[in-house]
Amino acid sequence: MGAPSALPLLLLVACCGAPGGANLSQDGYWQEQDLELGTLAPLDEGISSTVWSSPDMLASQDSQPWTSDETVVAGGTVVLKCQVKDHEDSSLQWSNPAQQTLYFGEKRALRDNRIQLVRSTPHELSISISNVALADEGEYTCSIFTMPVRTAKSLVTVLGIPQKPTITGYKSSLREMETTTLNCQSSGSKPAAQLTWRMGDQELPGESTQIQEDSNGKTFTVSSSVTFQVTREDDGADIICSVNHESLKGADRSTSQRIEVLYTPTAKIRPDPPHPREGQKLLLHCEGRGNPAPQQYLWEKEGSVPPIKMTQESALIFPFLNKSDSGTYGCTATSNMGSYKAYYTLNVNGFLPGLTVRPPPPDPSPVPSSSGTYHAVIGGIVAFIVFLLLILLIFLGHYLIRHKGTYLTHEAKGSDDAPDADTAIINAEGGQSGGDDKKEYFI
């Protein structure tokens, strides 16, 4: 804290005279009549000796030291700084709340290794205290031994760090719609901390923080409770208790409790593939959800007795889907918390299957039969092949007709009447010069 101004006091003395019961001494300082000789009347908590009036009053203010209040977290380090403008050839001194001298100038006076000299000049004396404890809290005094001795006070406030909070009151598990109460507590804070609740990122309205002083008389224990009703959506949620305190400087100090909620199962049927066709393999998955998870699945087909399948597996398998598999199927998922039944309508007669609720509504959107389409494609291919065969037969017949016939040859008719072969050859080569040339006819 800085040195107080003496100007208002000078005006007060000038106007009204000295305070009642005070006498002016030979050295120009006012003294109380009921004080011992040489003892000066205190002005305030920052100055141990007070100047009432003097021609040198304003000049003496330069010899008044000044300091500042400090706040430190327990376990931290605080620096105490004392300054003076006119030291009047005197040294500065630091004392602790027990009025034990810590440093006189640059000389250590108290054997405490936590206390170290930071700076020592005629105009400044700064020291540091490390690993500060709650017991170090109080007023520290900076003095300068002038005539009279002048002092300044520095109030050191030590903040107690709150311990990590603890949560109590949780049972092993909760049933859906059950109401529960959790308690949170944190000790060691100074001043008293505040507690808040939240579930995940959502704030929970808890009761007001209760404060109790610890046995050391310095720190506090704070506590709070919260009451809420759980639903199935809260299964696996974290309930968080956080402590808020200035010593944490915005750091998070919290603890969490994960809760488990038991609830009845739910189920839905999912086909794989989503749009099955006749002749395909189909799997109907019964997807159950609950806590605990369903342990048993019962498959039924409406109008079919007994049930199709009871198993711990959730899938119903159709290796080769056909029209006789059409119908409404039900899957009952069961746990020790209860059971739930889901329905699914399968229509292999060209209708898209879909999820339904009981009773299942009719599906008004038929699609072309996959088997009819398949037969039409096969018929078209066969017709095309027959057409190609007919064209091939026509071309083959035409070719054979063009290359098949009877040949009639009229050669040297005179050779027929020849008595021997030589004569026939002679007649054929030139003996019938007047005869017709050889002709060939194609019939």
Tab-separated table of N, CA, C and O in Angstrom, residues 290-406:
chain	number	residue	atom	x	y	z
A	290	GLY	N	-31.003	-53.268	-25.487
A	290	GLY	CA	-31.498	-53.195	-24.122
A	290	GLY	C	-30.360	-53.348	-23.151
A	290	GLY	O	-29.225	-53.630	-23.514
A	291	ASN	N	-30.647	-53.119	-21.874
A	291	ASN	CA	-29.651	-53.343	-20.825
A	291	ASN	C	-30.325	-54.105	-19.683
A	291	ASN	O	-31.176	-53.551	-18.992
A	292	PRO	N	-29.991	-55.403	-19.542
A	292	PRO	CA	-28.988	-56.131	-20.324
A	292	PRO	C	-29.477	-56.414	-21.743
A	292	PRO	O	-30.667	-56.331	-22.031
A	293	ALA	N	-28.529	-56.752	-22.629
A	293	ALA	CA	-28.874	-57.043	-24.016
A	293	ALA	C	-29.736	-58.304	-24.075
A	293	ALA	O	-29.616	-59.202	-23.230
A	294	PRO	N	-30.635	-58.407	-25.067
A	294	PRO	CA	-31.465	-59.619	-25.194
A	294	PRO	C	-30.606	-60.875	-25.309
A	294	PRO	O	-29.612	-60.898	-26.036
A	295	GLN	N	-31.004	-61.918	-24.561
A	295	GLN	CA	-30.262	-63.176	-24.607
A	295	GLN	C	-30.943	-64.222	-25.487
A	295	GLN	O	-30.333	-65.225	-25.824
A	296	GLN	N	-32.205	-63.997	-25.862
A	296	GLN	CA	-32.938	-65.020	-26.617
A	296	GLN	C	-33.828	-64.347	-27.659
A	296	GLN	O	-34.406	-63.281	-27.406
A	297	TYR	N	-33.908	-65.020	-28.838
A	297	TYR	CA	-34.743	-64.525	-29.933
A	297	TYR	C	-35.665	-65.647	-30.389
A	297	TYR	O	-35.211	-66.771	-30.637
A	298	LEU	N	-36.940	-65.329	-30.486
A	298	LEU	CA	-37.947	-66.294	-30.924
A	298	LEU	C	-38.543	-65.821	-32.243
A	298	LEU	O	-39.108	-64.723	-32.319
A	299	TRP	N	-38.394	-66.660	-33.308
A	299	TRP	CA	-38.932	-66.322	-34.627
A	299	TRP	C	-40.238	-67.076	-34.850
A	299	TRP	O	-40.326	-68.279	-34.598
A	300	GLU	N	-41.234	-66.339	-35.330
A	300	GLU	CA	-42.542	-66.936	-35.628
A	300	GLU	C	-43.033	-66.415	-36.971
A	300	GLU	O	-42.695	-65.293	-37.376
A	301	LYS	N	-43.856	-67.261	-37.623
A	301	LYS	CA	-44.535	-66.844	-38.831
A	301	LYS	C	-46.026	-66.958	-38.592
A	301	LYS	O	-46.503	-67.993	-38.108
A	302	GLU	N	-46.747	-65.881	-38.881
A	302	GLU	CA	-48.185	-65.898	-38.623
A	302	GLU	C	-48.843	-67.020	-39.407
A	302	GLU	O	-48.599	-67.195	-40.609
A	303	GLY	N	-49.658	-67.777	-38.681
A	303	GLY	CA	-50.342	-68.904	-39.304
A	303	GLY	C	-49.533	-70.181	-39.292
A	303	GLY	O	-49.991	-71.203	-39.802
A	304	SER	N	-48.319	-70.152	-38.750
A	304	SER	CA	-47.462	-71.326	-38.705
A	304	SER	C	-47.248	-71.740	-37.260
A	304	SER	O	-46.900	-70.927	-36.406
A	305	VAL	N	-47.509	-72.983	-36.954
A	305	VAL	CA	-47.332	-73.549	-35.622
A	305	VAL	C	-46.518	-74.830	-35.775
A	305	VAL	O	-46.819	-75.652	-36.659
A	306	PRO	N	-45.511	-75.063	-34.976
A	306	PRO	CA	-44.988	-74.254	-33.861
A	306	PRO	C	-44.094	-73.130	-34.368
A	306	PRO	O	-43.957	-72.958	-35.576
A	307	PRO	N	-43.439	-72.391	-33.439
A	307	PRO	CA	-42.532	-71.314	-33.872
A	307	PRO	C	-41.424	-71.842	-34.791
A	307	PRO	O	-41.014	-72.993	-34.698
A	308	ILE	N	-40.976	-70.980	-35.657
A	308	ILE	CA	-39.954	-71.371	-36.628
A	308	ILE	C	-38.632	-71.671	-35.939
A	308	ILE	O	-38.002	-72.701	-36.191
A	309	LYS	N	-38.202	-70.794	-35.036
A	309	LYS	CA	-36.858	-70.916	-34.494
A	309	LYS	C	-36.770	-70.202	-33.155
A	309	LYS	O	-37.312	-69.124	-32.967
A	310	MET	N	-36.099	-70.816	-32.195
A	310	MET	CA	-35.781	-70.178	-30.925
A	310	MET	C	-34.286	-70.363	-30.700
A	310	MET	O	-33.800	-71.496	-30.626
A	311	THR	N	-33.563	-69.245	-30.619
A	311	THR	CA	-32.115	-69.342	-30.579
A	311	THR	C	-31.530	-68.094	-29.944
A	311	THR	O	-32.219	-67.089	-29.757
A	312	GLN	N	-30.246	-68.184	-29.620
A	312	GLN	CA	-29.531	-67.007	-29.138
A	312	GLN	C	-29.010	-66.160	-30.295
A	312	GLN	O	-28.569	-65.040	-30.086
A	313	GLU	N	-29.051	-66.722	-31.513
A	313	GLU	CA	-28.674	-65.958	-32.689
A	313	GLU	C	-29.857	-65.118	-33.145
A	313	GLU	O	-31.009	-65.544	-33.054
A	314	SER	N	-29.550	-63.946	-33.664
A	314	SER	CA	-30.630	-63.011	-33.985
A	314	SER	C	-31.067	-63.063	-35.440
A	314	SER	O	-31.961	-62.311	-35.827
A	315	ALA	N	-30.484	-63.937	-36.274
A	315	ALA	CA	-30.775	-63.944	-37.714
A	315	ALA	C	-31.616	-65.164	-38.093
A	315	ALA	O	-31.398	-66.273	-37.593
A	316	LEU	N	-32.561	-64.944	-38.998
A	316	LEU	CA	-33.344	-66.007	-39.616
A	316	LEU	C	-32.915	-66.090	-41.078
A	316	LEU	O	-32.948	-65.091	-41.799
A	317	ILE	N	-32.512	-67.295	-41.542
A	317	ILE	CA	-31.883	-67.446	-42.856
A	317	ILE	C	-32.810	-68.195	-43.802
A	317	ILE	O	-33.380	-69.238	-43.448
A	318	PHE	N	-32.972	-67.662	-45.031
A	318	PHE	CA	-33.664	-68.324	-46.131
A	318	PHE	C	-32.614	-68.621	-47.211
A	318	PHE	O	-32.209	-67.713	-47.942
A	319	PRO	N	-32.158	-69.890	-47.332
A	319	PRO	CA	-31.104	-70.175	-48.318
A	319	PRO	C	-31.518	-69.906	-49.754
A	319	PRO	O	-30.720	-69.428	-50.552
A	320	PHE	N	-32.794	-70.232	-50.088
A	320	PHE	CA	-33.294	-70.031	-51.453
A	320	PHE	C	-34.738	-69.539	-51.340
A	320	PHE	O	-35.645	-70.295	-51.005
A	321	LEU	N	-34.910	-68.263	-51.587
A	321	LEU	CA	-36.208	-67.644	-51.365
A	321	LEU	C	-37.192	-68.048	-52.453
A	321	LEU	O	-36.867	-68.041	-53.643
A	322	ASN	N	-38.406	-68.454	-52.034
A	322	ASN	CA	-39.455	-68.785	-52.997
A	322	ASN	C	-40.776	-68.203	-52.513
A	322	ASN	O	-40.863	-67.631	-51.412
A	323	LYS	N	-41.809	-68.398	-53.323
A	323	LYS	CA	-43.097	-67.752	-53.043
A	323	LYS	C	-43.734	-68.268	-51.766
A	323	LYS	O	-44.484	-67.548	-51.105
A	324	SER	N	-43.448	-69.507	-51.420
A	324	SER	CA	-44.051	-70.061	-50.207
A	324	SER	C	-43.511	-69.405	-48.940
A	324	SER	O	-44.091	-69.577	-47.856
A	325	ASP	N	-42.419	-68.635	-49.044
A	325	ASP	CA	-41.868	-67.960	-47.873
A	325	ASP	C	-42.595	-66.661	-47.571
A	325	ASP	O	-42.282	-65.998	-46.558
A	326	SER	N	-43.500	-66.256	-48.428
A	326	SER	CA	-44.240	-65.010	-48.195
A	326	SER	C	-45.033	-65.112	-46.893
A	326	SER	O	-45.527	-66.178	-46.525
A	327	GLY	N	-45.136	-63.992	-46.188
A	327	GLY	CA	-45.896	-63.955	-44.950
A	327	GLY	C	-45.377	-62.886	-44.006
A	327	GLY	O	-44.471	-62.124	-44.323
A	328	THR	N	-45.969	-62.817	-42.818
A	328	THR	CA	-45.571	-61.873	-41.779
A	328	THR	C	-44.785	-62.620	-40.713
A	328	THR	O	-45.270	-63.605	-40.149
A	329	TYR	N	-43.587	-62.131	-40.447
A	329	TYR	CA	-42.697	-62.770	-39.501
A	329	TYR	C	-42.564	-61.887	-38.263
A	329	TYR	O	-42.522	-60.659	-38.350
A	330	GLY	N	-42.508	-62.539	-37.108
A	330	GLY	CA	-42.336	-61.834	-35.835
A	330	GLY	C	-41.099	-62.329	-35.123
A	330	GLY	O	-40.779	-63.518	-35.121
A	331	CYS	N	-40.355	-61.364	-34.509
A	331	CYS	CA	-39.174	-61.692	-33.724
A	331	CYS	C	-39.381	-61.132	-32.319
A	331	CYS	O	-39.608	-59.933	-32.151
A	332	THR	N	-39.310	-62.004	-31.314
A	332	THR	CA	-39.453	-61.595	-29.917
A	332	THR	C	-38.080	-61.622	-29.261
A	332	THR	O	-37.462	-62.693	-29.134
A	333	ALA	N	-37.581	-60.434	-28.878
A	333	ALA	CA	-36.297	-60.313	-28.184
A	333	ALA	C	-36.558	-60.285	-26.685
A	333	ALA	O	-37.366	-59.489	-26.194
A	334	THR	N	-35.868	-61.158	-25.942
A	334	THR	CA	-36.150	-61.332	-24.519
A	334	THR	C	-34.879	-61.182	-23.694
A	334	THR	O	-33.821	-61.707	-24.057
A	335	SER	N	-34.995	-60.424	-22.595
A	335	SER	CA	-33.953	-60.338	-21.577
A	335	SER	C	-34.623	-60.497	-20.224
A	335	SER	O	-35.854	-60.616	-20.137
A	336	ASN	N	-33.830	-60.505	-19.142
A	336	ASN	CA	-34.450	-60.639	-17.828
A	336	ASN	C	-35.137	-59.362	-17.358
A	336	ASN	O	-35.661	-59.302	-16.244
A	337	MET	N	-35.126	-58.307	-18.215
A	337	MET	CA	-35.897	-57.098	-17.918
A	337	MET	C	-37.238	-57.084	-18.640
A	337	MET	O	-38.066	-56.209	-18.397
A	338	GLY	N	-37.467	-58.044	-19.563
A	338	GLY	CA	-38.717	-58.095	-20.303
A	338	GLY	C	-38.487	-58.541	-21.739
A	338	GLY	O	-37.428	-59.081	-22.079
A	339	SER	N	-39.488	-58.332	-22.581
A	339	SER	CA	-39.394	-58.749	-23.984
A	339	SER	C	-40.065	-57.717	-24.880
A	339	SER	O	-40.854	-56.879	-24.418
A	340	TYR	N	-39.754	-57.825	-26.175
A	340	TYR	CA	-40.313	-56.921	-27.174
A	340	TYR	C	-40.419	-57.693	-28.488
A	340	TYR	O	-39.519	-58.452	-28.843
A	341	LYS	N	-41.544	-57.497	-29.219
A	341	LYS	CA	-41.774	-58.221	-30.467
A	341	LYS	C	-41.843	-57.245	-31.634
A	341	LYS	O	-42.573	-56.254	-31.595
A	342	ALA	N	-41.072	-57.538	-32.674
A	342	ALA	CA	-41.056	-56.739	-33.904
A	342	ALA	C	-41.612	-57.576	-35.049
A	342	ALA	O	-41.515	-58.816	-35.031
A	343	TYR	N	-42.192	-56.926	-36.056
A	343	TYR	CA	-42.829	-57.621	-37.187
A	343	TYR	C	-42.211	-57.166	-38.503
A	343	TYR	O	-41.716	-56.043	-38.639
A	344	TYR	N	-42.303	-58.091	-39.482
A	344	TYR	CA	-41.800	-57.817	-40.827
A	344	TYR	C	-42.636	-58.601	-41.827
A	344	TYR	O	-42.903	-59.797	-41.628
A	345	THR	N	-43.061	-57.928	-42.890
A	345	THR	CA	-43.875	-58.579	-43.928
A	345	THR	C	-43.006	-58.873	-45.148
A	345	THR	O	-42.380	-57.967	-45.700
A	346	LEU	N	-42.997	-60.136	-45.547
A	346	LEU	CA	-42.235	-60.584	-46.708
A	346	LEU	C	-43.207	-61.080	-47.761
A	346	LEU	O	-44.032	-61.964	-47.483
A	347	ASN	N	-43.128	-60.503	-48.954
A	347	ASN	CA	-43.997	-60.909	-50.058
A	347	ASN	C	-43.117	-61.193	-51.267
A	347	ASN	O	-42.493	-60.291	-51.816
A	348	VAL	N	-43.054	-62.443	-51.660
A	348	VAL	CA	-42.214	-62.853	-52.777
A	348	VAL	C	-42.969	-62.798	-54.101
A	348	VAL	O	-42.416	-63.096	-55.142
A	349	ASN	N	-44.237	-62.413	-54.097
A	349	ASN	CA	-45.044	-62.373	-55.322
A	349	ASN	C	-44.921	-61.029	-56.016
A	349	ASN	O	-45.907	-60.446	-56.456
A	350	GLY	N	-43.721	-60.506	-56.082
A	350	GLY	CA	-43.502	-59.269	-56.826
A	350	GLY	C	-43.701	-58.029	-56.006
A	350	GLY	O	-43.648	-56.940	-56.547
A	351	PHE	N	-43.965	-58.127	-54.718
A	351	PHE	CA	-44.135	-56.958	-53.875
A	351	PHE	C	-42.857	-56.701	-53.094
A	351	PHE	O	-42.186	-57.635	-52.666
A	352	LEU	N	-42.560	-55.435	-52.943
A	352	LEU	CA	-41.398	-55.090	-52.140
A	352	LEU	C	-41.695	-55.379	-50.676
A	352	LEU	O	-42.707	-54.922	-50.155
A	353	PRO	N	-40.841	-56.131	-49.993
A	353	PRO	CA	-41.072	-56.362	-48.579
A	353	PRO	C	-40.818	-55.091	-47.787
A	353	PRO	O	-40.076	-54.214	-48.195
A	354	GLY	N	-41.429	-55.012	-46.627
A	354	GLY	CA	-41.239	-53.814	-45.817
A	354	GLY	C	-41.567	-54.074	-44.369
A	354	GLY	O	-42.222	-55.047	-44.023
A	355	LEU	N	-41.066	-53.174	-43.522
A	355	LEU	CA	-41.338	-53.285	-42.097
A	355	LEU	C	-42.763	-52.831	-41.815
A	355	LEU	O	-43.244	-51.858	-42.392
A	356	THR	N	-43.428	-53.527	-40.932
A	356	THR	CA	-44.793	-53.164	-40.573
A	356	THR	C	-44.940	-53.261	-39.067
A	356	THR	O	-44.084	-53.779	-38.363
A	357	VAL	N	-46.048	-52.741	-38.584
A	357	VAL	CA	-46.448	-52.938	-37.195
A	357	VAL	C	-47.716	-53.757	-37.206
A	357	VAL	O	-48.439	-53.807	-38.203
A	358	ARG	N	-47.997	-54.409	-36.134
A	358	ARG	CA	-49.147	-55.295	-36.087
A	358	ARG	C	-50.427	-54.499	-35.943
A	358	ARG	O	-50.515	-53.638	-35.080
A	359	PRO	N	-51.513	-54.755	-36.694
A	359	PRO	CA	-51.544	-55.681	-37.834
A	359	PRO	C	-50.861	-55.050	-39.039
A	359	PRO	O	-50.949	-53.842	-39.214
A	360	PRO	N	-50.188	-55.840	-39.876
A	360	PRO	CA	-49.461	-55.258	-41.016
A	360	PRO	C	-50.410	-54.761	-42.092
A	360	PRO	O	-51.330	-55.460	-42.486
A	361	PRO	N	-50.250	-53.524	-42.565
A	361	PRO	CA	-51.095	-53.018	-43.646
A	361	PRO	C	-50.687	-53.621	-44.985
A	361	PRO	O	-49.539	-54.016	-45.167
A	362	PRO	N	-51.626	-53.729	-45.934
A	362	PRO	CA	-51.267	-54.273	-47.257
A	362	PRO	C	-50.359	-53.310	-47.997
A	362	PRO	O	-50.438	-52.098	-47.805
A	363	ASP	N	-49.489	-53.883	-48.809
A	363	ASP	CA	-48.558	-53.090	-49.621
A	363	ASP	C	-49.187	-52.862	-50.993
A	363	ASP	O	-49.355	-53.803	-51.763
A	364	PRO	N	-49.615	-51.650	-51.324
A	364	PRO	CA	-50.351	-51.404	-52.576
A	364	PRO	C	-49.458	-51.164	-53.790
A	364	PRO	O	-49.956	-50.747	-54.823
A	365	SER	N	-48.155	-51.375	-53.662
A	365	SER	CA	-47.263	-51.020	-54.772
A	365	SER	C	-46.580	-52.263	-55.321
A	365	SER	O	-45.443	-52.545	-54.958
A	366	PRO	N	-47.299	-53.047	-56.206
A	366	PRO	CA	-46.657	-54.228	-56.781
A	366	PRO	C	-45.619	-53.825	-57.818
A	366	PRO	O	-45.679	-52.752	-58.398
A	367	VAL	N	-44.658	-54.738	-58.024
A	367	VAL	CA	-43.640	-54.537	-59.047
A	367	VAL	C	-43.666	-55.724	-59.978
A	367	VAL	O	-44.165	-56.802	-59.628
A	368	PRO	N	-43.184	-55.622	-61.210
A	368	PRO	CA	-43.199	-56.740	-62.151
A	368	PRO	C	-42.508	-57.947	-61.562
A	368	PRO	O	-41.516	-57.843	-60.863
A	369	SER	N	-43.102	-59.155	-61.881
A	369	SER	CA	-42.562	-60.403	-61.357
A	369	SER	C	-41.189	-60.663	-61.952
A	369	SER	O	-40.976	-60.551	-63.146
A	370	SER	N	-40.274	-61.037	-61.110
A	370	SER	CA	-38.938	-61.346	-61.587
A	370	SER	C	-38.943	-62.625	-62.422
A	370	SER	O	-38.227	-62.740	-63.412
A	371	SER	N	-39.798	-63.630	-62.050
A	371	SER	CA	-39.851	-64.883	-62.815
A	371	SER	C	-40.439	-64.650	-64.203
A	371	SER	O	-39.989	-65.220	-65.199
A	372	GLY	N	-41.477	-63.777	-64.349
A	372	GLY	CA	-42.065	-63.481	-65.669
A	372	GLY	C	-41.058	-62.804	-66.574
A	372	GLY	O	-40.959	-63.102	-67.760
A	373	THR	N	-40.312	-61.879	-66.009
A	373	THR	CA	-39.280	-61.203	-66.800
A	373	THR	C	-38.224	-62.198	-67.280
A	373	THR	O	-37.767	-62.151	-68.416
A	374	TYR	N	-37.868	-63.107	-66.385
A	374	TYR	CA	-36.860	-64.118	-66.740
A	374	TYR	C	-37.345	-64.996	-67.891
A	374	TYR	O	-36.622	-65.245	-68.861
A	375	HIS	N	-38.619	-65.448	-67.860
A	375	HIS	CA	-39.178	-66.299	-68.928
A	375	HIS	C	-39.267	-65.541	-70.248
A	375	HIS	O	-39.037	-66.115	-71.318
A	376	ALA	N	-39.638	-64.281	-70.211
A	376	ALA	CA	-39.743	-63.489	-71.439
A	376	ALA	C	-38.377	-63.345	-72.112
A	376	ALA	O	-38.258	-63.436	-73.335
A	377	VAL	N	-37.342	-63.163	-71.324
A	377	VAL	CA	-35.997	-63.046	-71.896
A	377	VAL	C	-35.585	-64.350	-72.548
A	377	VAL	O	-35.050	-64.382	-73.670
A	378	ILE	N	-35.825	-65.471	-71.893
A	378	ILE	CA	-35.466	-66.783	-72.456
A	378	ILE	C	-36.220	-67.021	-73.759
A	378	ILE	O	-35.668	-67.497	-74.782
A	379	GLY	N	-37.536	-66.708	-73.812
A	379	GLY	CA	-38.337	-66.901	-75.028
A	379	GLY	C	-37.823	-66.078	-76.182
A	379	GLY	O	-37.781	-66.527	-77.328
A	380	GLY	N	-37.436	-64.831	-75.896
A	380	GLY	CA	-36.897	-63.987	-76.956
A	380	GLY	C	-35.606	-64.534	-77.529
A	380	GLY	O	-35.388	-64.498	-78.745
A	381	ILE	N	-34.749	-65.062	-76.658
A	381	ILE	CA	-33.485	-65.629	-77.142
A	381	ILE	C	-33.741	-66.850	-78.024
A	381	ILE	O	-33.142	-67.020	-79.094
A	382	VAL	N	-34.658	-67.733	-77.618
A	382	VAL	CA	-34.981	-68.942	-78.415
A	382	VAL	C	-35.546	-68.555	-79.773
A	382	VAL	O	-35.180	-69.117	-80.810
A	383	ALA	N	-36.458	-67.574	-79.812
A	383	ALA	CA	-37.058	-67.144	-81.076
A	383	ALA	C	-35.996	-66.593	-82.014
A	383	ALA	O	-36.021	-66.833	-83.227
A	384	PHE	N	-35.050	-65.861	-81.474
A	384	PHE	CA	-33.984	-65.305	-82.298
A	384	PHE	C	-33.113	-66.413	-82.902
A	384	PHE	O	-32.736	-66.355	-84.073
A	385	ILE	N	-32.812	-67.420	-82.101
A	385	ILE	CA	-32.003	-68.532	-82.598
A	385	ILE	C	-32.741	-69.286	-83.714
A	385	ILE	O	-32.165	-69.654	-84.750
A	386	VAL	N	-34.053	-69.538	-83.562
A	386	VAL	CA	-34.847	-70.232	-84.592
A	386	VAL	C	-34.858	-69.423	-85.885
A	386	VAL	O	-34.754	-69.964	-86.989
A	387	PHE	N	-35.010	-68.123	-85.749
A	387	PHE	CA	-35.020	-67.259	-86.934
A	387	PHE	C	-33.697	-67.359	-87.687
A	387	PHE	O	-33.660	-67.456	-88.916
A	388	LEU	N	-32.575	-67.355	-86.975
A	388	LEU	CA	-31.270	-67.489	-87.624
A	388	LEU	C	-31.140	-68.836	-88.336
A	388	LEU	O	-30.596	-68.933	-89.444
A	389	LEU	N	-31.652	-69.903	-87.735
A	389	LEU	CA	-31.585	-71.233	-88.356
A	389	LEU	C	-32.388	-71.275	-89.664
A	389	LEU	O	-31.964	-71.874	-90.666
A	390	LEU	N	-33.570	-70.670	-89.689
A	390	LEU	CA	-34.397	-70.641	-90.901
A	390	LEU	C	-33.675	-69.923	-92.030
A	390	LEU	O	-33.667	-70.374	-93.186
A	391	ILE	N	-33.084	-68.793	-91.721
A	391	ILE	CA	-32.364	-68.056	-92.760
A	391	ILE	C	-31.209	-68.886	-93.297
A	391	ILE	O	-30.950	-68.944	-94.513
A	392	LEU	N	-30.492	-69.584	-92.412
A	392	LEU	CA	-29.378	-70.422	-92.826
A	392	LEU	C	-29.837	-71.552	-93.738
A	392	LEU	O	-29.193	-71.867	-94.756
A	393	LEU	N	-30.980	-72.183	-93.462
A	393	LEU	CA	-31.504	-73.268	-94.298
A	393	LEU	C	-31.887	-72.753	-95.678
A	393	LEU	O	-31.679	-73.425	-96.703
A	394	ILE	N	-32.464	-71.581	-95.753
A	394	ILE	CA	-32.869	-71.021	-97.050
A	394	ILE	C	-31.651	-70.806	-97.933
A	394	ILE	O	-31.613	-71.174	-99.123
A	395	PHE	N	-30.612	-70.200	-97.366
A	395	PHE	CA	-29.399	-69.957	-98.164
A	395	PHE	C	-28.735	-71.259	-98.588
A	395	PHE	O	-28.242	-71.414	-99.708
A	396	LEU	N	-28.734	-72.243	-97.738
A	396	LEU	CA	-28.130	-73.535	-98.069
A	396	LEU	C	-28.876	-74.238	-99.189
A	396	LEU	O	-28.288	-74.787	-100.128
A	397	GLY	N	-30.212	-74.212	-99.194
A	397	GLY	CA	-31.018	-74.822	-100.255
A	397	GLY	C	-30.784	-74.155	-101.593
A	397	GLY	O	-30.675	-74.828	-102.636
A	398	HIS	N	-30.740	-72.833	-101.578
A	398	HIS	CA	-30.505	-72.117	-102.821
A	398	HIS	C	-29.154	-72.480	-103.418
A	398	HIS	O	-29.013	-72.641	-104.626
A	399	TYR	N	-28.146	-72.629	-102.572
A	399	TYR	CA	-26.815	-72.974	-103.069
A	399	TYR	C	-26.798	-74.356	-103.687
A	399	TYR	O	-26.226	-74.579	-104.755
A	400	LEU	N	-27.424	-75.309	-103.051
A	400	LEU	CA	-27.442	-76.685	-103.573
A	400	LEU	C	-28.185	-76.759	-104.909
A	400	LEU	O	-27.814	-77.498	-105.809
A	401	ILE	N	-29.259	-76.044	-105.076
A	401	ILE	CA	-30.029	-76.073	-106.325
A	401	ILE	C	-29.207	-75.523	-107.478
A	401	ILE	O	-29.224	-76.046	-108.608
A	402	ARG	N	-28.414	-74.452	-107.246
A	402	ARG	CA	-27.615	-73.858	-108.308
A	402	ARG	C	-26.486	-74.760	-108.751
A	402	ARG	O	-26.000	-74.663	-109.865
A	403	HIS	N	-26.017	-75.676	-108.006
A	403	HIS	CA	-24.883	-76.515	-108.334
A	403	HIS	C	-25.243	-77.979	-108.546
A	403	HIS	O	-24.415	-78.870	-108.467
A	404	LYS	N	-26.469	-78.296	-108.907
A	404	LYS	CA	-26.890	-79.687	-109.164
A	404	LYS	C	-27.721	-79.721	-110.455
A	404	LYS	O	-28.647	-78.952	-110.606
A	405	GLY	N	-27.407	-80.758	-111.613
A	405	GLY	CA	-28.193	-80.861	-112.862
A	405	GLY	C	-27.764	-82.070	-113.704
A	405	GLY	O	-26.856	-82.812	-113.345
A	406	THR	N	-28.410	-82.266	-114.896
A	406	THR	CA	-28.102	-83.373	-115.806
A	406	THR	C	-27.413	-82.841	-117.054
A	406	THR	O	-27.860	-81.847	-117.635
